[in-house]
Amino acid sequence: MSDVPGTGRPEATPPSPPATASDIFGERLPDAVRYAELLAEAGVRRGLLGPREVPRLWERHLLNCAVLSEVVPEGVTVCDVGSGAGLPGIPLALVRPDLKITLLEPLLRRTTFLHEVVELLGLEEQVSVVRGRAEEVLNSFSPVHVVTARAVAPLDRLAGWGVPLLRPYGEMLAIKGDTAEEELRRARAALGKLGVVRSEVLRAGVGLVDPPSTVVRVEVGESPGGVRFAAKRAKAARRGNRSGRAHR
Protein backbone atom coordinates (compact mmCIF):
# COMPACT_ATOMS: atom_id res chain seq x y z
CA MET A 1 0.00 0.00 0.00
CA SER A 2 1.72 3.21 -1.18
CA ASP A 3 1.24 6.76 0.06
CA VAL A 4 -1.03 9.22 -1.68
CA PRO A 5 1.47 11.82 -2.96
CA GLY A 6 1.52 15.02 -0.95
CA THR A 7 -0.75 13.71 1.81
CA GLY A 8 1.24 11.18 3.80
CA ARG A 9 -1.82 8.93 3.73
CA PRO A 10 -1.64 5.37 2.41
CA GLU A 11 -3.21 4.85 -0.99
CA ALA A 12 -6.16 2.57 -0.39
CA THR A 13 -7.08 -0.51 -2.36
CA PRO A 14 -10.77 -0.84 -3.24
CA PRO A 15 -12.59 -3.81 -1.69
CA SER A 16 -13.65 -6.75 -3.80
CA PRO A 17 -17.04 -6.29 -5.45
CA PRO A 18 -19.99 -7.77 -3.55
CA ALA A 19 -21.94 -10.64 -5.07
CA THR A 20 -24.73 -8.35 -6.27
CA ALA A 21 -22.25 -6.41 -8.42
CA SER A 22 -22.24 -9.27 -10.92
CA ASP A 23 -26.05 -9.18 -11.10
CA ILE A 24 -26.02 -5.43 -11.75
CA PHE A 25 -23.01 -5.01 -14.07
CA GLY A 26 -23.13 -8.40 -15.81
CA GLU A 27 -20.39 -8.80 -18.42
CA ARG A 28 -19.16 -5.26 -17.72
CA LEU A 29 -18.15 -6.18 -14.16
CA PRO A 30 -14.41 -6.20 -15.04
CA ASP A 31 -14.79 -2.61 -16.28
CA ALA A 32 -16.63 -1.67 -13.10
CA VAL A 33 -13.76 -3.16 -11.09
CA ARG A 34 -11.27 -1.13 -13.12
CA TYR A 35 -13.31 2.01 -12.53
CA ALA A 36 -13.32 1.31 -8.78
CA GLU A 37 -9.53 1.00 -8.93
CA LEU A 38 -9.25 4.31 -10.78
CA LEU A 39 -11.43 6.03 -8.19
CA ALA A 40 -9.41 4.57 -5.31
CA GLU A 41 -6.08 5.47 -6.88
CA ALA A 42 -6.13 8.47 -9.23
CA GLY A 43 -9.47 9.69 -7.86
CA VAL A 44 -8.17 9.94 -4.31
CA ARG A 45 -4.76 11.20 -5.39
CA ARG A 46 -6.33 14.09 -7.34
CA GLY A 47 -8.81 14.97 -4.63
CA LEU A 48 -11.91 13.78 -6.48
CA LEU A 49 -12.83 11.28 -3.77
CA GLY A 50 -12.03 11.22 -0.06
CA PRO A 51 -9.87 8.29 1.08
CA ARG A 52 -12.48 7.33 3.67
CA GLU A 53 -14.89 6.59 0.81
CA VAL A 54 -12.69 3.84 -0.64
CA PRO A 55 -13.85 1.00 1.66
CA ARG A 56 -17.46 1.73 0.69
CA LEU A 57 -16.90 2.43 -3.00
CA TRP A 58 -19.18 -0.36 -4.16
CA GLU A 59 -22.19 0.03 -1.87
CA ARG A 60 -22.21 3.82 -1.52
CA HIS A 61 -21.07 4.83 -4.99
CA LEU A 62 -20.93 2.31 -7.85
CA LEU A 63 -23.95 0.13 -7.07
CA ASN A 64 -25.95 3.04 -5.68
CA CYS A 65 -25.52 4.80 -9.03
CA ALA A 66 -25.79 1.79 -11.35
CA VAL A 67 -29.30 0.88 -10.16
CA LEU A 68 -30.48 4.27 -11.47
CA SER A 69 -30.66 2.38 -14.76
CA GLU A 70 -33.96 0.87 -13.58
CA VAL A 71 -35.77 4.18 -14.02
CA VAL A 72 -34.07 5.50 -17.18
CA PRO A 73 -36.07 4.92 -20.40
CA GLU A 74 -34.53 2.89 -23.23
CA GLY A 75 -32.39 4.44 -25.96
CA VAL A 76 -32.41 8.02 -24.71
CA THR A 77 -29.84 10.80 -24.45
CA VAL A 78 -28.61 11.62 -20.95
CA CYS A 79 -26.69 14.52 -19.42
CA ASP A 80 -25.01 13.89 -16.06
CA VAL A 81 -24.84 17.37 -14.50
CA GLY A 82 -21.94 18.09 -12.16
CA SER A 83 -20.55 14.66 -12.96
CA GLY A 84 -17.50 15.01 -10.70
CA ALA A 85 -15.64 11.70 -10.80
CA GLY A 86 -18.29 10.23 -13.12
CA LEU A 87 -21.06 9.34 -10.71
CA PRO A 88 -23.68 8.33 -11.72
CA GLY A 89 -22.77 8.70 -15.42
CA ILE A 90 -20.02 6.07 -15.72
CA PRO A 91 -21.82 3.23 -13.85
CA LEU A 92 -24.94 4.06 -15.85
CA ALA A 93 -23.01 3.79 -19.11
CA LEU A 94 -21.57 0.41 -18.12
CA VAL A 95 -24.96 -1.16 -17.43
CA ARG A 96 -26.89 0.61 -20.23
CA PRO A 97 -25.07 0.52 -23.58
CA ASP A 98 -28.26 1.79 -25.24
CA LEU A 99 -27.78 5.25 -23.73
CA LYS A 100 -25.81 8.19 -25.12
CA ILE A 101 -24.38 10.04 -22.13
CA THR A 102 -22.75 13.44 -21.72
CA LEU A 103 -20.72 14.05 -18.55
CA LEU A 104 -21.00 17.76 -17.81
CA GLU A 105 -18.43 19.07 -15.32
CA PRO A 106 -16.89 22.55 -14.90
CA LEU A 107 -13.55 21.69 -13.24
CA LEU A 108 -10.55 20.87 -15.43
CA ARG A 109 -8.98 18.30 -13.09
CA ARG A 110 -12.25 16.39 -13.06
CA THR A 111 -12.83 16.50 -16.81
CA THR A 112 -9.24 15.34 -17.31
CA PHE A 113 -9.97 12.34 -15.10
CA LEU A 114 -13.26 11.69 -16.90
CA HIS A 115 -11.59 11.71 -20.33
CA GLU A 116 -9.07 9.15 -19.04
CA VAL A 117 -11.79 6.91 -17.59
CA VAL A 118 -13.85 7.02 -20.79
CA GLU A 119 -10.81 6.02 -22.85
CA LEU A 120 -9.58 3.31 -20.47
CA LEU A 121 -13.03 1.70 -20.28
CA GLY A 122 -13.61 1.91 -24.03
CA LEU A 123 -16.68 4.12 -23.73
CA GLU A 124 -15.73 6.67 -26.41
CA GLU A 125 -18.64 5.77 -28.72
CA GLN A 126 -21.18 6.10 -25.93
CA VAL A 127 -19.92 8.77 -23.54
CA SER A 128 -18.70 12.33 -24.16
CA VAL A 129 -17.19 14.77 -21.68
CA VAL A 130 -18.04 18.47 -21.75
CA ARG A 131 -16.34 21.03 -19.55
CA GLY A 132 -18.66 23.75 -18.34
CA ARG A 133 -21.52 24.67 -16.05
CA ALA A 134 -25.08 23.90 -17.04
CA GLU A 135 -26.02 27.56 -17.27
CA GLU A 136 -22.97 28.28 -19.44
CA VAL A 137 -23.63 25.60 -22.06
CA LEU A 138 -27.37 26.15 -22.36
CA ASN A 139 -27.27 27.96 -25.71
CA SER A 140 -24.83 25.52 -27.33
CA PHE A 141 -26.07 22.26 -25.85
CA SER A 142 -28.45 19.90 -27.64
CA PRO A 143 -31.34 19.22 -25.24
CA VAL A 144 -31.51 15.68 -23.83
CA HIS A 145 -34.26 13.29 -22.79
CA VAL A 146 -32.89 12.75 -19.26
CA VAL A 147 -30.72 14.77 -16.87
CA THR A 148 -29.08 12.91 -13.98
CA ALA A 149 -27.37 14.26 -10.89
CA ARG A 150 -26.09 13.10 -7.53
CA ALA A 151 -25.15 15.07 -4.41
CA VAL A 152 -24.78 18.28 -6.41
CA ALA A 153 -27.07 20.81 -4.69
CA PRO A 154 -30.48 21.22 -3.03
CA LEU A 155 -33.25 20.11 -5.35
CA ASP A 156 -34.61 23.57 -6.23
CA ARG A 157 -31.16 24.84 -7.21
CA LEU A 158 -30.29 21.62 -9.01
CA ALA A 159 -33.48 21.81 -11.05
CA GLY A 160 -32.61 25.37 -12.05
CA TRP A 161 -29.43 24.02 -13.64
CA GLY A 162 -30.66 20.71 -15.01
CA VAL A 163 -34.25 21.21 -16.16
CA PRO A 164 -33.41 23.81 -18.87
CA LEU A 165 -31.14 21.20 -20.52
CA LEU A 166 -34.10 18.90 -21.15
CA ARG A 167 -36.10 18.34 -24.29
CA PRO A 168 -39.85 18.94 -24.02
CA TYR A 169 -41.45 16.19 -21.92
CA GLY A 170 -38.04 15.06 -20.61
CA GLU A 171 -37.19 14.23 -17.01
CA MET A 172 -34.54 14.88 -14.39
CA LEU A 173 -33.47 12.03 -12.09
CA ALA A 174 -31.65 13.13 -8.94
CA ILE A 175 -30.17 10.61 -6.50
CA LYS A 176 -30.96 11.96 -3.06
CA GLY A 177 -30.82 10.85 0.57
CA ASP A 178 -33.30 10.39 3.38
CA THR A 179 -34.58 13.96 3.09
CA ALA A 180 -35.78 13.53 -0.50
CA GLU A 181 -39.50 13.78 0.34
CA GLU A 182 -38.97 16.97 2.34
CA GLU A 183 -36.70 18.47 -0.35
CA LEU A 184 -39.33 17.78 -2.97
CA ARG A 185 -42.07 19.32 -0.84
CA ARG A 186 -40.04 22.51 -0.32
CA ALA A 187 -39.05 22.73 -3.99
CA ARG A 188 -42.47 22.26 -5.60
CA ALA A 189 -43.17 25.96 -6.14
CA ALA A 190 -39.76 26.50 -7.75
CA LEU A 191 -40.21 23.38 -9.88
CA GLY A 192 -43.54 24.63 -11.17
CA LYS A 193 -41.91 27.86 -12.38
CA LEU A 194 -39.38 25.72 -14.28
CA GLY A 195 -42.07 23.97 -16.27
CA VAL A 196 -42.22 20.80 -14.16
CA VAL A 197 -45.60 19.10 -14.47
CA ARG A 198 -45.06 15.96 -12.39
CA SER A 199 -42.71 14.88 -9.59
CA GLU A 200 -42.25 11.85 -7.36
CA VAL A 201 -39.79 9.99 -5.15
CA LEU A 202 -38.76 6.51 -6.32
CA ARG A 203 -36.70 3.65 -4.89
CA ALA A 204 -34.23 1.94 -7.23
CA GLY A 205 -32.31 -1.26 -6.60
CA VAL A 206 -34.76 -2.83 -4.16
CA GLY A 207 -33.40 -6.29 -3.35
CA LEU A 208 -30.03 -5.45 -4.90
CA VAL A 209 -28.62 -2.64 -2.76
CA ASP A 210 -29.24 -1.90 0.90
CA PRO A 211 -30.59 0.64 1.34
CA PRO A 212 -32.14 1.14 -2.10
CA SER A 213 -31.24 4.34 -3.93
CA THR A 214 -33.66 7.21 -3.41
CA VAL A 215 -34.38 9.02 -6.66
CA VAL A 216 -36.37 12.19 -7.20
CA ARG A 217 -37.94 12.23 -10.65
CA VAL A 218 -39.30 15.45 -12.11
CA GLU A 219 -40.97 15.54 -15.52
CA VAL A 220 -41.35 18.66 -17.62
CA GLY A 221 -44.00 19.70 -20.09
CA GLU A 222 -43.51 21.44 -23.42
CA SER A 223 -41.40 24.30 -21.97
CA PRO A 224 -38.42 22.93 -19.96
CA GLY A 225 -37.14 25.68 -17.70
CA GLY A 226 -40.38 27.65 -17.95
CA VAL A 227 -41.14 30.85 -19.80
CA ARG A 228 -37.84 32.58 -18.96
CA PHE A 229 -35.69 29.83 -20.48
CA ALA A 230 -38.00 29.44 -23.47
CA ALA A 231 -37.39 33.12 -24.22
CA LYS A 232 -33.63 32.67 -23.85
CA ARG A 233 -33.63 29.73 -26.26
CA ALA A 234 -35.73 31.63 -28.80
CA LYS A 235 -33.37 34.61 -28.59
CA ALA A 236 -30.33 32.36 -29.05
CA ALA A 237 -31.99 30.67 -32.05
CA ARG A 238 -32.68 34.06 -33.67
CA ARG A 239 -29.05 35.08 -33.16
CA GLY A 240 -27.95 31.82 -34.76
CA ASN A 241 -30.23 32.36 -37.73
CA ARG A 242 -28.96 35.91 -38.28
CA SER A 243 -25.38 34.71 -38.03
CA GLY A 244 -26.06 31.97 -40.57
CA ARG A 245 -27.60 34.44 -43.06
CA ALA A 246 -24.68 36.83 -42.63
CA HIS A 247 -22.22 34.12 -43.73
CA ARG A 248 -24.09 33.13 -46.89
Coordinates of C-alpha atoms in Angstrom, one line a residue:
M1 CA 0.0 0.0 0.0
S2 CA 1.7 3.2 -1.2
D3 CA 1.2 6.8 0.1
V4 CA -1.0 9.2 -1.7
P5 CA 1.5 11.8 -3.0
G6 CA 1.5 15.0 -0.9
T7 CA -0.8 13.7 1.8
G8 CA 1.2 11.2 3.8
R9 CA -1.8 8.9 3.7
P10 CA -1.6 5.4 2.4
E11 CA -3.2 4.8 -1.0
A12 CA -6.2 2.6 -0.4
T13 CA -7.1 -0.5 -2.4
P14 CA -10.8 -0.8 -3.2
P15 CA -12.6 -3.8 -1.7
S16 CA -13.6 -6.8 -3.8
P17 CA -17.0 -6.3 -5.5
P18 CA -20.0 -7.8 -3.5
A19 CA -21.9 -10.6 -5.1
T20 CA -24.7 -8.3 -6.3
A21 CA -22.2 -6.4 -8.4
S22 CA -22.2 -9.3 -10.9
D23 CA -26.0 -9.2 -11.1
I24 CA -26.0 -5.4 -11.8
F25 CA -23.0 -5.0 -14.1
G26 CA -23.1 -8.4 -15.8
E27 CA -20.4 -8.8 -18.4
R28 CA -19.2 -5.3 -17.7
L29 CA -18.2 -6.2 -14.2
P30 CA -14.4 -6.2 -15.0
D31 CA -14.8 -2.6 -16.3
A32 CA -16.6 -1.7 -13.1
V33 CA -13.8 -3.2 -11.1
R34 CA -11.3 -1.1 -13.1
Y35 CA -13.3 2.0 -12.5
A36 CA -13.3 1.3 -8.8
E37 CA -9.5 1.0 -8.9
L38 CA -9.2 4.3 -10.8
L39 CA -11.4 6.0 -8.2
A40 CA -9.4 4.6 -5.3
E41 CA -6.1 5.5 -6.9
A42 CA -6.1 8.5 -9.2
G43 CA -9.5 9.7 -7.9
V44 CA -8.2 9.9 -4.3
R45 CA -4.8 11.2 -5.4
R46 CA -6.3 14.1 -7.3
G47 CA -8.8 15.0 -4.6
L48 CA -11.9 13.8 -6.5
L49 CA -12.8 11.3 -3.8
G50 CA -12.0 11.2 -0.1
P51 CA -9.9 8.3 1.1
R52 CA -12.5 7.3 3.7
E53 CA -14.9 6.6 0.8
V54 CA -12.7 3.8 -0.6
P55 CA -13.9 1.0 1.7
R56 CA -17.5 1.7 0.7
L57 CA -16.9 2.4 -3.0
W58 CA -19.2 -0.4 -4.2
E59 CA -22.2 0.0 -1.9
R60 CA -22.2 3.8 -1.5
H61 CA -21.1 4.8 -5.0
L62 CA -20.9 2.3 -7.9
L63 CA -23.9 0.1 -7.1
N64 CA -26.0 3.0 -5.7
C65 CA -25.5 4.8 -9.0
A66 CA -25.8 1.8 -11.3
V67 CA -29.3 0.9 -10.2
L68 CA -30.5 4.3 -11.5
S69 CA -30.7 2.4 -14.8
E70 CA -34.0 0.9 -13.6
V71 CA -35.8 4.2 -14.0
V72 CA -34.1 5.5 -17.2
P73 CA -36.1 4.9 -20.4
E74 CA -34.5 2.9 -23.2
G75 CA -32.4 4.4 -26.0
V76 CA -32.4 8.0 -24.7
T77 CA -29.8 10.8 -24.5
V78 CA -28.6 11.6 -21.0
C79 CA -26.7 14.5 -19.4
D80 CA -25.0 13.9 -16.1
V81 CA -24.8 17.4 -14.5
G82 CA -21.9 18.1 -12.2
S83 CA -20.6 14.7 -13.0
G84 CA -17.5 15.0 -10.7
A85 CA -15.6 11.7 -10.8
G86 CA -18.3 10.2 -13.1
L87 CA -21.1 9.3 -10.7
P88 CA -23.7 8.3 -11.7
G89 CA -22.8 8.7 -15.4
I90 CA -20.0 6.1 -15.7
P91 CA -21.8 3.2 -13.9
L92 CA -24.9 4.1 -15.8
A93 CA -23.0 3.8 -19.1
L94 CA -21.6 0.4 -18.1
V95 CA -25.0 -1.2 -17.4
R96 CA -26.9 0.6 -20.2
P97 CA -25.1 0.5 -23.6
D98 CA -28.3 1.8 -25.2
L99 CA -27.8 5.2 -23.7
K100 CA -25.8 8.2 -25.1
I101 CA -24.4 10.0 -22.1
T102 CA -22.7 13.4 -21.7
L103 CA -20.7 14.0 -18.6
L104 CA -21.0 17.8 -17.8
E105 CA -18.4 19.1 -15.3
P106 CA -16.9 22.6 -14.9
L107 CA -13.5 21.7 -13.2
L108 CA -10.6 20.9 -15.4
R109 CA -9.0 18.3 -13.1
R110 CA -12.3 16.4 -13.1
T111 CA -12.8 16.5 -16.8
T112 CA -9.2 15.3 -17.3
F113 CA -10.0 12.3 -15.1
L114 CA -13.3 11.7 -16.9
H115 CA -11.6 11.7 -20.3
E116 CA -9.1 9.2 -19.0
V117 CA -11.8 6.9 -17.6
V118 CA -13.9 7.0 -20.8
E119 CA -10.8 6.0 -22.8
L120 CA -9.6 3.3 -20.5
L121 CA -13.0 1.7 -20.3
G122 CA -13.6 1.9 -24.0
L123 CA -16.7 4.1 -23.7
E124 CA -15.7 6.7 -26.4
E125 CA -18.6 5.8 -28.7
Q126 CA -21.2 6.1 -25.9
V127 CA -19.9 8.8 -23.5
S128 CA -18.7 12.3 -24.2
V129 CA -17.2 14.8 -21.7
V130 CA -18.0 18.5 -21.8
R131 CA -16.3 21.0 -19.5
G132 CA -18.7 23.8 -18.3
R133 CA -21.5 24.7 -16.1
A134 CA -25.1 23.9 -17.0
E135 CA -26.0 27.6 -17.3
E136 CA -23.0 28.3 -19.4
V137 CA -23.6 25.6 -22.1
L138 CA -27.4 26.1 -22.4
N139 CA -27.3 28.0 -25.7
S140 CA -24.8 25.5 -27.3
F141 CA -26.1 22.3 -25.9
S142 CA -28.4 19.9 -27.6
P143 CA -31.3 19.2 -25.2
V144 CA -31.5 15.7 -23.8
H145 CA -34.3 13.3 -22.8
V146 CA -32.9 12.8 -19.3
V147 CA -30.7 14.8 -16.9
T148 CA -29.1 12.9 -14.0
A149 CA -27.4 14.3 -10.9
R150 CA -26.1 13.1 -7.5
A151 CA -25.1 15.1 -4.4
V152 CA -24.8 18.3 -6.4
A153 CA -27.1 20.8 -4.7
P154 CA -30.5 21.2 -3.0
L155 CA -33.3 20.1 -5.4
D156 CA -34.6 23.6 -6.2
R157 CA -31.2 24.8 -7.2
L158 CA -30.3 21.6 -9.0
A159 CA -33.5 21.8 -11.0
G160 CA -32.6 25.4 -12.0
W161 CA -29.4 24.0 -13.6
G162 CA -30.7 20.7 -15.0
V163 CA -34.2 21.2 -16.2
P164 CA -33.4 23.8 -18.9
L165 CA -31.1 21.2 -20.5
L166 CA -34.1 18.9 -21.1
R167 CA -36.1 18.3 -24.3
P168 CA -39.9 18.9 -24.0
Y169 CA -41.4 16.2 -21.9
G170 CA -38.0 15.1 -20.6
E171 CA -37.2 14.2 -17.0
M172 CA -34.5 14.9 -14.4
L173 CA -33.5 12.0 -12.1
A174 CA -31.6 13.1 -8.9
I175 CA -30.2 10.6 -6.5
K176 CA -31.0 12.0 -3.1
G177 CA -30.8 10.9 0.6
D178 CA -33.3 10.4 3.4
T179 CA -34.6 14.0 3.1
A180 CA -35.8 13.5 -0.5
E181 CA -39.5 13.8 0.3
E182 CA -39.0 17.0 2.3
E183 CA -36.7 18.5 -0.4
L184 CA -39.3 17.8 -3.0
R185 CA -42.1 19.3 -0.8
R186 CA -40.0 22.5 -0.3
A187 CA -39.0 22.7 -4.0
R188 CA -42.5 22.3 -5.6
A189 CA -43.2 26.0 -6.1
A190 CA -39.8 26.5 -7.7
L191 CA -40.2 23.4 -9.9
G192 CA -43.5 24.6 -11.2
K193 CA -41.9 27.9 -12.4
L194 CA -39.4 25.7 -14.3
G195 CA -42.1 24.0 -16.3
V196 CA -42.2 20.8 -14.2
V197 CA -45.6 19.1 -14.5
R198 CA -45.1 16.0 -12.4
S199 CA -42.7 14.9 -9.6
E200 CA -42.3 11.9 -7.4
V201 CA -39.8 10.0 -5.1
L202 CA -38.8 6.5 -6.3
R203 CA -36.7 3.7 -4.9
A204 CA -34.2 1.9 -7.2
G205 CA -32.3 -1.3 -6.6
V206 CA -34.8 -2.8 -4.2
G207 CA -33.4 -6.3 -3.3
L208 CA -30.0 -5.4 -4.9
V209 CA -28.6 -2.6 -2.8
D210 CA -29.2 -1.9 0.9
P211 CA -30.6 0.6 1.3
P212 CA -32.1 1.1 -2.1
S213 CA -31.2 4.3 -3.9
T214 CA -33.7 7.2 -3.4
V215 CA -34.4 9.0 -6.7
V216 CA -36.4 12.2 -7.2
R217 CA -37.9 12.2 -10.6
V218 CA -39.3 15.5 -12.1
E219 CA -41.0 15.5 -15.5
V220 CA -41.3 18.7 -17.6
G221 CA -44.0 19.7 -20.1
E222 CA -43.5 21.4 -23.4
S223 CA -41.4 24.3 -22.0
P224 CA -38.4 22.9 -20.0
G225 CA -37.1 25.7 -17.7
G226 CA -40.4 27.6 -17.9
V227 CA -41.1 30.9 -19.8
R228 CA -37.8 32.6 -19.0
F229 CA -35.7 29.8 -20.5
A230 CA -38.0 29.4 -23.5
A231 CA -37.4 33.1 -24.2
K232 CA -33.6 32.7 -23.8
R233 CA -33.6 29.7 -26.3
A234 CA -35.7 31.6 -28.8
K235 CA -33.4 34.6 -28.6
A236 CA -30.3 32.4 -29.1
A237 CA -32.0 30.7 -32.0
R238 CA -32.7 34.1 -33.7
R239 CA -29.0 35.1 -33.2
G240 CA -27.9 31.8 -34.8
N241 CA -30.2 32.4 -37.7
R242 CA -29.0 35.9 -38.3
S243 CA -25.4 34.7 -38.0
G244 CA -26.1 32.0 -40.6
R245 CA -27.6 34.4 -43.1
A246 CA -24.7 36.8 -42.6
H247 CA -22.2 34.1 -43.7
R248 CA -24.1 33.1 -46.9

